[in-house]
Amino acid sequence: MIVDLADLRYAWKNGARPLIDIPRLTAEVGERVLLWGPSGSGKSTLLGLLGGVLAAQHGRLRLLGQDLARMRGVQRDRFRADYIGVIFQLFNLVPYLSVVENVTLPCRFSRHRKARALHRSSSLEREAIRWLTALELSDREVLEKPVAELSVGQQQRVAAARALIGAPALVLADEPTSALDADLKEAFLGLLLAECAREGTTLLFVSHDHSLLPQFDRGVDFAALNRAQAQPPRDPAPQRRIA
Amino acid sequence: MVGLALKSLRNRRFTAGLTMLSIALSAALLIGVERLRHESQRSFASTISGTDLIVGARSGPVHLLLSSVFHIGSPTNAISWDSYETVAALPATAWAVPISLGDSHRGFPVVGTTAAYFEHYRYARGRGLTLGEGRIFGSADEAVIGVEVARALGYRSGRSMVLSHGTGDVSFQRHEEAPFRVTAVLQPTGTPVDRTVFVSLEGFDAMHAGMRQGAAGYDPLRGFGTRRSGAGGAGHAGRGGQEKAAVAITAILVGLKSRAAALQVQRFVNEYAGEPLAAILPAATLLELWSVTRVAERALLTIAVFVVAVGLIGMLTTLLTKLEERRREMAILRSVGAGPLHVMALVAGEAVFLTVAGASLGVVLLYALLLLGAPALQAHFGLFVEIAWPSGRELGILGLVLGLGCLVGLVPGYRIYRFTLADGMTVRL
Ligand SMILES: Nc1ncnc2c1ncn2[C@@H]1O[C@H](COP(=O)(O)OP(=O)(O)OP(=O)(O)O)[C@@H](O)[C@H]1O
Ligand SMILES: [Mg+2]
């Protein structure tokens, strides 16, 4: 099991009512899971916990069989560098690095991922370009542009390549398609899901958008999962499905 | 990490460059002030390293010292040859060198003295003067010149020069009838000697004799108060009355057999009945001089310290204003495995880099400035700046600037550290 959390509780302020209170959530190797829920329900916060950027106050959080809750901050950073790839909703790229440098960025922080990347290609640059090509972004002209000049769809694909390089076991995606229009969304999601399937990478994909569900192996209703959200009256989720 | 920091800085190279430049300039100023203070004291002290006493007409000790040795300010009044002989004959006296001052040749001071000057003058911890080629002046129409004089005017041994009264080319009192021949050029010393024309006492007086004949409308007070020329005129007036006495002189440099006798000789000279004389101990007088200049030094140093503070605060401001926009960048770095301490090091490291690079650039600037400015300092202030490695004190100042820069870096570093802990992994604008 890649993800295995039980009785996990987290509050942004110590002592406050928890924002997250999840009895159990699991994900198997290679599983692609859609986690949908309303805005402000704590989805990004959960990804922060899974990424080891935040530390839960209570409960068990096992990733790849290791208990993240027991690790110290530095160890969690290490663990994230080695085994987890992250894609944000927007602004994924470091502005002063080139496209290729952005993709190879995780290899600067993880020897493990660097070694795995070099196992497949003779150099990090080549591996980066291999991933960019797989995500249909191999145009020389595009690769040499400053990242700020890329379109949003291109930026998201660069971010996906960065999340996937060096074969992390788990990819966390925080609404990476919400800034894309319908066609781009379709194309991007297709590519991401295909690459995860090919690599056997577990994908945890967070979105408001329930309609994406058919493309995933499994969907989880975050509102139903999270006990902390169950009690207060929930307004009918402001679904952003205009398409 | 270092690569990332440098790329991030390169991305902001304009502001980073400006920040670096402001630190460089402020560091150069601070070290420059310290360097000039040290160099001026060193230069002054080394110039008089062999002389135990200076005897001259009564006036302020600092005035006598500056005019007789450094040719700064107007010369003191003339004293008689008798006084010289009396001082030279004292049992405690090892040697005594008479000097006559008050004239210049195209901006360079002319000193009348005897061959003993070249034998006894010491500079920079006991080094004596050496003639490049040629010999010491033998007759009244011969001159020995310092290396700067030779360089600036293109003179060499054997060349004739016309010594004029007053400063520079504007002088009307050119004595075409009394040219001097250069017999030797002295080796460089890094002291005012390099800028001096030496003639014999007789030669010096002959110049004046000629001057008196040829200067019908000469106003002895013309240019009074201007450097090196003014009171010389007054000196001549005094001399006019005692034509028969061999020569009148301005000051006597005295070496003693034992330093212990210095105070005793000083008292003797100060109480000398023949004419009002004063003897000064150069080292003590220099201390007196430094105590006068210390206030100015302190003020200058304080200003320089504030300028450095302004430079560092400027850096702090630019780093802090950029911080908000960098939160996003930091969240990305965290997502690929950077820890809060990484992120802090990245930001604080920038400050360290900017200060180190700025301070180094400042040192380079300072040395460039010293190299370029040394001739001007020498020409206008008689200050010989040695281009030496930074002193321990200067390194200490540099270290202090670097330390402060690092401390300043901790401020944005700590802020971004707090941000990354508070932000989690969410990327905010
Ligand atoms: N850094 C933070 N510090 C304090 N509170 C936070 C922080 N980030 C989020 N929160 C709070 O946690 C709650 C959930 O936020 P979160 O970003 O996890 O929601 P979300 O489900 O991802 O929403 P969205 O779909 O809009 O992205 C919100 O009430 C928010 O105010
Ligand atoms: Mg969110």
Short mmCIF file of N, CA and C in Angstrom, two decimals, chain B residues 76-220:
data_model
loop_
_atom_site.label_atom_id
_atom_site.label_comp_id
_atom_site.label_asym_id
_atom_site.label_seq_id
_atom_site.Cartn_x
_atom_site.Cartn_y
_atom_site.Cartn_z
N THR B 76 58.90 78.89 9.16
CA THR B 76 59.05 79.75 10.33
C THR B 76 60.13 80.78 10.02
N ASN B 77 60.27 81.77 10.91
CA ASN B 77 61.25 82.83 10.68
C ASN B 77 62.67 82.29 10.67
N ALA B 78 63.56 83.11 10.12
CA ALA B 78 64.95 82.69 10.03
C ALA B 78 65.63 82.73 11.40
N ILE B 79 66.65 81.90 11.54
CA ILE B 79 67.49 81.96 12.75
C ILE B 79 68.93 82.15 12.30
N SER B 80 69.78 82.52 13.23
CA SER B 80 71.12 82.91 12.82
C SER B 80 72.06 81.70 12.75
N TRP B 81 73.11 81.89 12.01
CA TRP B 81 74.13 80.86 11.86
C TRP B 81 74.78 80.58 13.21
N ASP B 82 74.90 81.62 14.03
CA ASP B 82 75.47 81.45 15.37
C ASP B 82 74.70 80.40 16.16
N SER B 83 73.39 80.49 16.08
CA SER B 83 72.57 79.53 16.81
C SER B 83 72.89 78.12 16.34
N TYR B 84 73.02 77.99 15.01
CA TYR B 84 73.35 76.68 14.48
C TYR B 84 74.65 76.17 15.08
N GLU B 85 75.64 77.04 15.08
CA GLU B 85 76.95 76.60 15.58
C GLU B 85 76.88 76.24 17.05
N THR B 86 76.10 76.98 17.80
CA THR B 86 75.96 76.67 19.22
C THR B 86 75.33 75.30 19.42
N VAL B 87 74.24 75.06 18.68
CA VAL B 87 73.55 73.77 18.84
C VAL B 87 74.46 72.63 18.39
N ALA B 88 75.15 72.84 17.28
CA ALA B 88 76.01 71.78 16.75
C ALA B 88 77.15 71.46 17.71
N ALA B 89 77.57 72.46 18.50
CA ALA B 89 78.71 72.27 19.38
C ALA B 89 78.33 71.66 20.73
N LEU B 90 77.02 71.50 20.97
CA LEU B 90 76.63 70.92 22.25
C LEU B 90 77.21 69.54 22.41
N PRO B 91 77.64 69.16 23.61
CA PRO B 91 78.26 67.85 23.78
C PRO B 91 77.30 66.70 23.46
N ALA B 92 76.01 66.92 23.69
CA ALA B 92 75.05 65.82 23.44
C ALA B 92 74.76 65.65 21.96
N THR B 93 75.10 66.62 21.14
CA THR B 93 74.74 66.58 19.72
C THR B 93 75.66 65.64 18.95
N ALA B 94 75.05 64.71 18.23
CA ALA B 94 75.83 63.82 17.36
C ALA B 94 76.02 64.48 16.01
N TRP B 95 74.94 65.03 15.49
CA TRP B 95 75.04 65.76 14.23
C TRP B 95 73.96 66.84 14.20
N ALA B 96 74.20 67.87 13.42
CA ALA B 96 73.21 68.93 13.27
C ALA B 96 73.25 69.38 11.82
N VAL B 97 72.08 69.42 11.19
CA VAL B 97 72.02 69.80 9.78
C VAL B 97 71.20 71.07 9.65
N PRO B 98 71.78 72.13 9.09
CA PRO B 98 71.00 73.36 8.90
C PRO B 98 70.18 73.27 7.63
N ILE B 99 68.99 73.82 7.66
CA ILE B 99 68.21 73.90 6.41
C ILE B 99 67.63 75.29 6.25
N SER B 100 67.57 75.72 5.00
CA SER B 100 66.93 76.99 4.66
C SER B 100 65.73 76.70 3.79
N LEU B 101 64.64 77.36 4.10
CA LEU B 101 63.39 77.07 3.40
C LEU B 101 62.78 78.35 2.87
N GLY B 102 61.79 78.20 2.04
CA GLY B 102 61.00 79.36 1.65
C GLY B 102 60.99 79.61 0.16
N ASP B 103 61.65 78.78 -0.60
CA ASP B 103 61.60 78.97 -2.04
C ASP B 103 61.08 77.72 -2.72
N SER B 104 60.66 77.93 -3.94
CA SER B 104 60.20 76.76 -4.67
C SER B 104 60.59 76.90 -6.12
N HIS B 105 60.62 75.76 -6.77
CA HIS B 105 60.94 75.74 -8.18
C HIS B 105 59.82 75.01 -8.90
N ARG B 106 59.06 75.77 -9.66
CA ARG B 106 57.92 75.23 -10.42
C ARG B 106 57.06 74.32 -9.53
N GLY B 107 56.78 74.83 -8.35
CA GLY B 107 55.88 74.11 -7.46
C GLY B 107 56.58 73.17 -6.50
N PHE B 108 57.86 72.90 -6.72
CA PHE B 108 58.57 72.02 -5.80
C PHE B 108 59.41 72.85 -4.84
N PRO B 109 59.35 72.51 -3.54
CA PRO B 109 60.10 73.30 -2.58
C PRO B 109 61.60 73.18 -2.78
N VAL B 110 62.30 74.30 -2.59
CA VAL B 110 63.76 74.31 -2.66
C VAL B 110 64.29 74.40 -1.24
N VAL B 111 65.21 73.52 -0.91
CA VAL B 111 65.78 73.49 0.43
C VAL B 111 67.28 73.74 0.32
N GLY B 112 67.75 74.72 1.07
CA GLY B 112 69.18 74.92 1.15
C GLY B 112 69.71 74.15 2.34
N THR B 113 70.77 73.39 2.15
CA THR B 113 71.29 72.60 3.26
C THR B 113 72.76 72.28 2.99
N THR B 114 73.32 71.40 3.80
CA THR B 114 74.72 71.00 3.58
C THR B 114 74.77 69.52 3.22
N ALA B 115 75.94 69.06 2.84
CA ALA B 115 76.09 67.65 2.47
C ALA B 115 75.71 66.74 3.62
N ALA B 116 75.79 67.26 4.85
CA ALA B 116 75.47 66.43 6.02
C ALA B 116 74.03 65.93 5.97
N TYR B 117 73.17 66.70 5.30
CA TYR B 117 71.76 66.30 5.20
C TYR B 117 71.65 64.90 4.61
N PHE B 118 72.41 64.68 3.53
CA PHE B 118 72.31 63.40 2.83
C PHE B 118 72.92 62.27 3.64
N GLU B 119 73.77 62.64 4.54
CA GLU B 119 74.41 61.63 5.38
C GLU B 119 73.50 61.22 6.53
N HIS B 120 72.78 62.19 7.09
CA HIS B 120 72.07 61.91 8.34
C HIS B 120 70.57 61.73 8.19
N TYR B 121 70.02 62.19 7.09
CA TYR B 121 68.56 62.07 6.96
C TYR B 121 68.18 60.60 6.93
N ARG B 122 67.17 60.22 7.73
CA ARG B 122 66.69 58.84 7.76
C ARG B 122 65.19 58.82 7.55
N TYR B 123 64.74 57.79 6.85
CA TYR B 123 63.29 57.64 6.68
C TYR B 123 62.97 56.15 6.80
N ALA B 124 61.71 55.84 6.99
CA ALA B 124 61.23 54.46 7.03
C ALA B 124 62.16 53.54 7.81
N ARG B 125 62.18 53.67 9.08
CA ARG B 125 62.97 52.83 9.98
C ARG B 125 64.45 52.80 9.62
N GLY B 126 65.02 54.00 9.48
CA GLY B 126 66.47 54.07 9.44
C GLY B 126 67.14 53.93 8.09
N ARG B 127 66.35 54.05 6.99
CA ARG B 127 67.01 53.99 5.70
C ARG B 127 67.55 55.37 5.32
N GLY B 128 68.77 55.37 4.75
CA GLY B 128 69.38 56.64 4.36
C GLY B 128 69.08 56.97 2.91
N LEU B 129 69.41 58.19 2.53
CA LEU B 129 69.20 58.61 1.15
C LEU B 129 70.28 58.04 0.25
N THR B 130 69.90 57.65 -0.96
CA THR B 130 70.92 57.22 -1.91
C THR B 130 70.77 58.03 -3.19
N LEU B 131 71.92 58.38 -3.76
CA LEU B 131 71.92 59.10 -5.02
C LEU B 131 71.79 58.08 -6.13
N GLY B 132 70.92 58.36 -7.08
CA GLY B 132 70.77 57.44 -8.20
C GLY B 132 72.07 57.39 -8.97
N GLU B 133 72.49 58.54 -9.46
CA GLU B 133 73.77 58.66 -10.13
C GLU B 133 74.27 60.07 -9.87
N GLY B 134 75.50 60.29 -10.06
CA GLY B 134 76.02 61.64 -9.85
C GLY B 134 76.53 61.82 -8.42
N ARG B 135 76.61 63.06 -8.01
CA ARG B 135 77.19 63.35 -6.71
C ARG B 135 76.42 64.49 -6.06
N ILE B 136 76.71 64.68 -4.78
CA ILE B 136 76.08 65.76 -4.04
C ILE B 136 76.60 67.09 -4.57
N PHE B 137 75.78 68.13 -4.46
CA PHE B 137 76.22 69.45 -4.94
C PHE B 137 77.54 69.84 -4.28
N GLY B 138 78.44 70.36 -5.08
CA GLY B 138 79.71 70.79 -4.54
C GLY B 138 79.82 72.30 -4.45
N SER B 139 79.28 72.98 -5.42
CA SER B 139 79.41 74.44 -5.40
C SER B 139 78.03 75.08 -5.33
N ALA B 140 78.03 76.40 -5.27
CA ALA B 140 76.79 77.15 -5.05
C ALA B 140 75.83 77.07 -6.23
N ASP B 141 76.30 76.60 -7.38
CA ASP B 141 75.38 76.56 -8.52
C ASP B 141 75.00 75.13 -8.91
N GLU B 142 75.03 74.26 -7.92
CA GLU B 142 74.66 72.88 -8.20
C GLU B 142 73.46 72.47 -7.33
N ALA B 143 72.71 71.52 -7.83
CA ALA B 143 71.50 71.10 -7.11
C ALA B 143 71.33 69.59 -7.19
N VAL B 144 70.73 69.03 -6.12
CA VAL B 144 70.33 67.61 -6.11
C VAL B 144 68.82 67.61 -6.05
N ILE B 145 68.20 66.76 -6.87
CA ILE B 145 66.73 66.81 -6.88
C ILE B 145 66.13 65.45 -6.51
N GLY B 146 64.93 65.51 -5.97
CA GLY B 146 64.18 64.30 -5.64
C GLY B 146 63.62 63.67 -6.90
N VAL B 147 63.27 62.42 -6.78
CA VAL B 147 62.89 61.65 -7.96
C VAL B 147 61.61 62.19 -8.59
N GLU B 148 60.68 62.69 -7.76
CA GLU B 148 59.43 63.21 -8.30
C GLU B 148 59.68 64.48 -9.13
N VAL B 149 60.61 65.29 -8.63
CA VAL B 149 60.95 66.51 -9.35
C VAL B 149 61.50 66.14 -10.71
N ALA B 150 62.42 65.16 -10.70
CA ALA B 150 63.03 64.74 -11.96
C ALA B 150 61.97 64.21 -12.92
N ARG B 151 61.06 63.40 -12.36
CA ARG B 151 60.04 62.78 -13.20
C ARG B 151 59.10 63.84 -13.76
N ALA B 152 58.66 64.73 -12.88
CA ALA B 152 57.64 65.69 -13.29
C ALA B 152 58.20 66.70 -14.29
N LEU B 153 59.45 67.11 -14.09
CA LEU B 153 59.99 68.17 -14.93
C LEU B 153 60.92 67.64 -16.01
N GLY B 154 61.16 66.33 -15.97
CA GLY B 154 62.01 65.74 -17.00
C GLY B 154 63.48 66.09 -16.84
N TYR B 155 63.90 66.34 -15.60
CA TYR B 155 65.29 66.70 -15.38
C TYR B 155 66.16 65.47 -15.20
N ARG B 156 67.40 65.61 -15.60
CA ARG B 156 68.37 64.56 -15.36
C ARG B 156 69.67 65.18 -14.88
N SER B 157 70.58 64.35 -14.42
CA SER B 157 71.89 64.85 -14.01
C SER B 157 72.53 65.62 -15.15
N GLY B 158 73.12 66.75 -14.80
CA GLY B 158 73.82 67.51 -15.82
C GLY B 158 72.97 68.59 -16.45
N ARG B 159 71.66 68.53 -16.21
CA ARG B 159 70.79 69.51 -16.84
C ARG B 159 70.78 70.80 -16.02
N SER B 160 70.62 71.91 -16.71
CA SER B 160 70.55 73.19 -16.01
C SER B 160 69.11 73.49 -15.66
N MET B 161 68.92 74.12 -14.53
CA MET B 161 67.58 74.56 -14.17
C MET B 161 67.67 75.96 -13.58
N VAL B 162 66.61 76.73 -13.80
CA VAL B 162 66.61 78.08 -13.27
C VAL B 162 65.69 78.11 -12.07
N LEU B 163 66.25 78.40 -10.92
CA LEU B 163 65.43 78.43 -9.72
C LEU B 163 64.81 79.80 -9.59
N SER B 164 63.53 79.79 -9.38
CA SER B 164 62.83 81.06 -9.28
C SER B 164 62.23 81.19 -7.90
N HIS B 165 61.95 82.41 -7.59
CA HIS B 165 61.34 82.65 -6.30
C HIS B 165 59.83 82.56 -6.43
N GLY B 166 59.20 82.06 -5.41
CA GLY B 166 57.75 81.94 -5.46
C GLY B 166 57.33 80.60 -6.03
N THR B 167 56.01 80.46 -6.21
CA THR B 167 55.47 79.17 -6.58
C THR B 167 55.14 79.13 -8.06
N GLY B 168 55.58 78.11 -8.73
CA GLY B 168 55.09 77.83 -10.07
C GLY B 168 55.64 78.76 -11.13
N ASP B 169 55.05 78.60 -12.30
CA ASP B 169 55.54 79.31 -13.47
C ASP B 169 55.15 80.78 -13.49
N VAL B 170 54.21 81.14 -12.64
CA VAL B 170 53.73 82.52 -12.69
C VAL B 170 54.74 83.51 -12.14
N SER B 171 55.80 82.96 -11.55
CA SER B 171 56.75 83.84 -10.88
C SER B 171 57.40 84.82 -11.85
N PHE B 172 57.55 86.04 -11.36
CA PHE B 172 58.25 87.04 -12.16
C PHE B 172 59.75 87.00 -11.88
N GLN B 173 60.11 86.41 -10.76
CA GLN B 173 61.51 86.48 -10.33
C GLN B 173 62.32 85.31 -10.86
N ARG B 174 62.44 85.23 -12.15
CA ARG B 174 63.31 84.20 -12.71
C ARG B 174 64.71 84.75 -12.79
N HIS B 175 65.64 84.01 -12.24
CA HIS B 175 67.00 84.54 -12.23
C HIS B 175 67.75 83.92 -13.38
N GLU B 176 67.59 84.51 -14.52
CA GLU B 176 68.24 83.92 -15.69
C GLU B 176 69.75 83.90 -15.52
N GLU B 177 70.23 84.84 -14.69
CA GLU B 177 71.68 84.93 -14.55
C GLU B 177 72.23 83.87 -13.61
N ALA B 178 71.36 83.16 -12.86
CA ALA B 178 71.88 82.18 -11.89
C ALA B 178 71.28 80.80 -12.11
N PRO B 179 71.64 80.12 -13.18
CA PRO B 179 71.12 78.77 -13.37
C PRO B 179 71.85 77.76 -12.48
N PHE B 180 71.10 76.73 -12.08
CA PHE B 180 71.71 75.65 -11.29
C PHE B 180 71.87 74.44 -12.18
N ARG B 181 72.86 73.65 -11.87
CA ARG B 181 73.06 72.44 -12.63
C ARG B 181 72.70 71.24 -11.73
N VAL B 182 71.94 70.33 -12.25
CA VAL B 182 71.56 69.15 -11.47
C VAL B 182 72.74 68.19 -11.43
N THR B 183 73.18 67.83 -10.22
CA THR B 183 74.32 66.91 -10.13
C THR B 183 73.86 65.50 -9.81
N ALA B 184 72.67 65.34 -9.26
CA ALA B 184 72.22 63.99 -8.94
C ALA B 184 70.71 63.98 -8.73
N VAL B 185 70.13 62.81 -8.99
CA VAL B 185 68.72 62.58 -8.68
C VAL B 185 68.68 61.54 -7.57
N LEU B 186 67.94 61.83 -6.51
CA LEU B 186 67.87 60.89 -5.38
C LEU B 186 66.96 59.72 -5.72
N GLN B 187 67.25 58.59 -5.11
CA GLN B 187 66.37 57.42 -5.28
C GLN B 187 65.05 57.68 -4.57
N PRO B 188 63.99 57.02 -5.04
CA PRO B 188 62.68 57.24 -4.42
C PRO B 188 62.69 56.89 -2.93
N THR B 189 62.01 57.70 -2.12
CA THR B 189 61.94 57.43 -0.70
C THR B 189 60.51 57.31 -0.20
N GLY B 190 59.57 57.84 -0.96
CA GLY B 190 58.21 57.88 -0.46
C GLY B 190 58.04 58.92 0.63
N THR B 191 58.88 59.92 0.64
CA THR B 191 58.75 61.01 1.61
C THR B 191 58.80 62.33 0.84
N PRO B 192 58.60 63.46 1.51
CA PRO B 192 58.65 64.75 0.81
C PRO B 192 60.00 65.00 0.13
N VAL B 193 61.02 64.25 0.51
CA VAL B 193 62.33 64.42 -0.13
C VAL B 193 62.21 64.25 -1.64
N ASP B 194 61.30 63.33 -2.05
CA ASP B 194 61.14 63.06 -3.48
C ASP B 194 60.69 64.30 -4.25
N ARG B 195 60.08 65.22 -3.52
CA ARG B 195 59.53 66.40 -4.20
C ARG B 195 60.35 67.64 -3.92
N THR B 196 61.58 67.44 -3.52
CA THR B 196 62.37 68.59 -3.08
C THR B 196 63.58 68.82 -3.98
N VAL B 197 63.92 70.10 -4.14
CA VAL B 197 65.17 70.48 -4.81
C VAL B 197 66.15 70.90 -3.72
N PHE B 198 67.30 70.25 -3.67
CA PHE B 198 68.29 70.59 -2.65
C PHE B 198 69.42 71.39 -3.28
N VAL B 199 69.74 72.49 -2.61
CA VAL B 199 70.92 73.25 -3.04
C VAL B 199 71.75 73.53 -1.80
N SER B 200 72.94 74.02 -2.03
CA SER B 200 73.78 74.36 -0.88
C SER B 200 73.24 75.64 -0.24
N LEU B 201 73.64 75.86 1.02
CA LEU B 201 73.19 77.09 1.70
C LEU B 201 73.64 78.32 0.92
N GLU B 202 74.87 78.22 0.38
CA GLU B 202 75.39 79.36 -0.38
C GLU B 202 74.55 79.58 -1.63
N GLY B 203 74.21 78.49 -2.29
CA GLY B 203 73.38 78.57 -3.48
C GLY B 203 72.03 79.18 -3.16
N PHE B 204 71.47 78.73 -2.05
CA PHE B 204 70.17 79.23 -1.63
C PHE B 204 70.23 80.74 -1.43
N ASP B 205 71.31 81.16 -0.76
CA ASP B 205 71.47 82.59 -0.49
C ASP B 205 71.73 83.38 -1.76
N ALA B 206 72.51 82.79 -2.66
CA ALA B 206 72.82 83.46 -3.93
C ALA B 206 71.54 83.74 -4.69
N MET B 207 70.63 82.77 -4.66
CA MET B 207 69.34 82.96 -5.28
C MET B 207 68.66 84.21 -4.76
N HIS B 208 68.75 84.35 -3.44
CA HIS B 208 68.09 85.50 -2.83
C HIS B 208 68.80 86.79 -3.14
N ALA B 209 70.12 86.70 -3.20
CA ALA B 209 70.89 87.89 -3.55
C ALA B 209 70.44 88.36 -4.91
N GLY B 210 70.39 87.43 -5.86
CA GLY B 210 69.97 87.77 -7.21
C GLY B 210 68.56 88.33 -7.20
N MET B 211 67.74 87.69 -6.40
CA MET B 211 66.35 88.11 -6.32
C MET B 211 66.25 89.55 -5.85
N ARG B 212 67.08 89.88 -4.83
CA ARG B 212 66.99 91.23 -4.27
C ARG B 212 67.41 92.28 -5.29
N GLN B 213 68.41 91.90 -6.10
CA GLN B 213 68.85 92.87 -7.10
C GLN B 213 67.78 93.06 -8.17
N GLY B 214 67.24 91.98 -8.60
CA GLY B 214 66.36 92.03 -9.76
C GLY B 214 64.93 92.41 -9.45
N ALA B 215 64.60 92.48 -8.17
CA ALA B 215 63.20 92.65 -7.85
C ALA B 215 62.92 94.04 -7.30
N ALA B 216 62.93 94.97 -8.19
CA ALA B 216 62.73 96.34 -7.76
C ALA B 216 61.35 96.52 -7.13
N GLY B 217 60.35 96.05 -7.85
CA GLY B 217 59.00 96.25 -7.34
C GLY B 217 58.51 95.06 -6.52
N TYR B 218 59.41 94.32 -5.99
CA TYR B 218 59.00 93.10 -5.30
C TYR B 218 58.37 93.40 -3.94
N ASP B 219 57.22 92.85 -3.76
CA ASP B 219 56.53 93.03 -2.49
C ASP B 219 56.83 91.82 -1.63
N PRO B 220 57.53 92.01 -0.52
CA PRO B 220 57.94 90.85 0.27
C PRO B 220 56.75 90.08 0.83
#
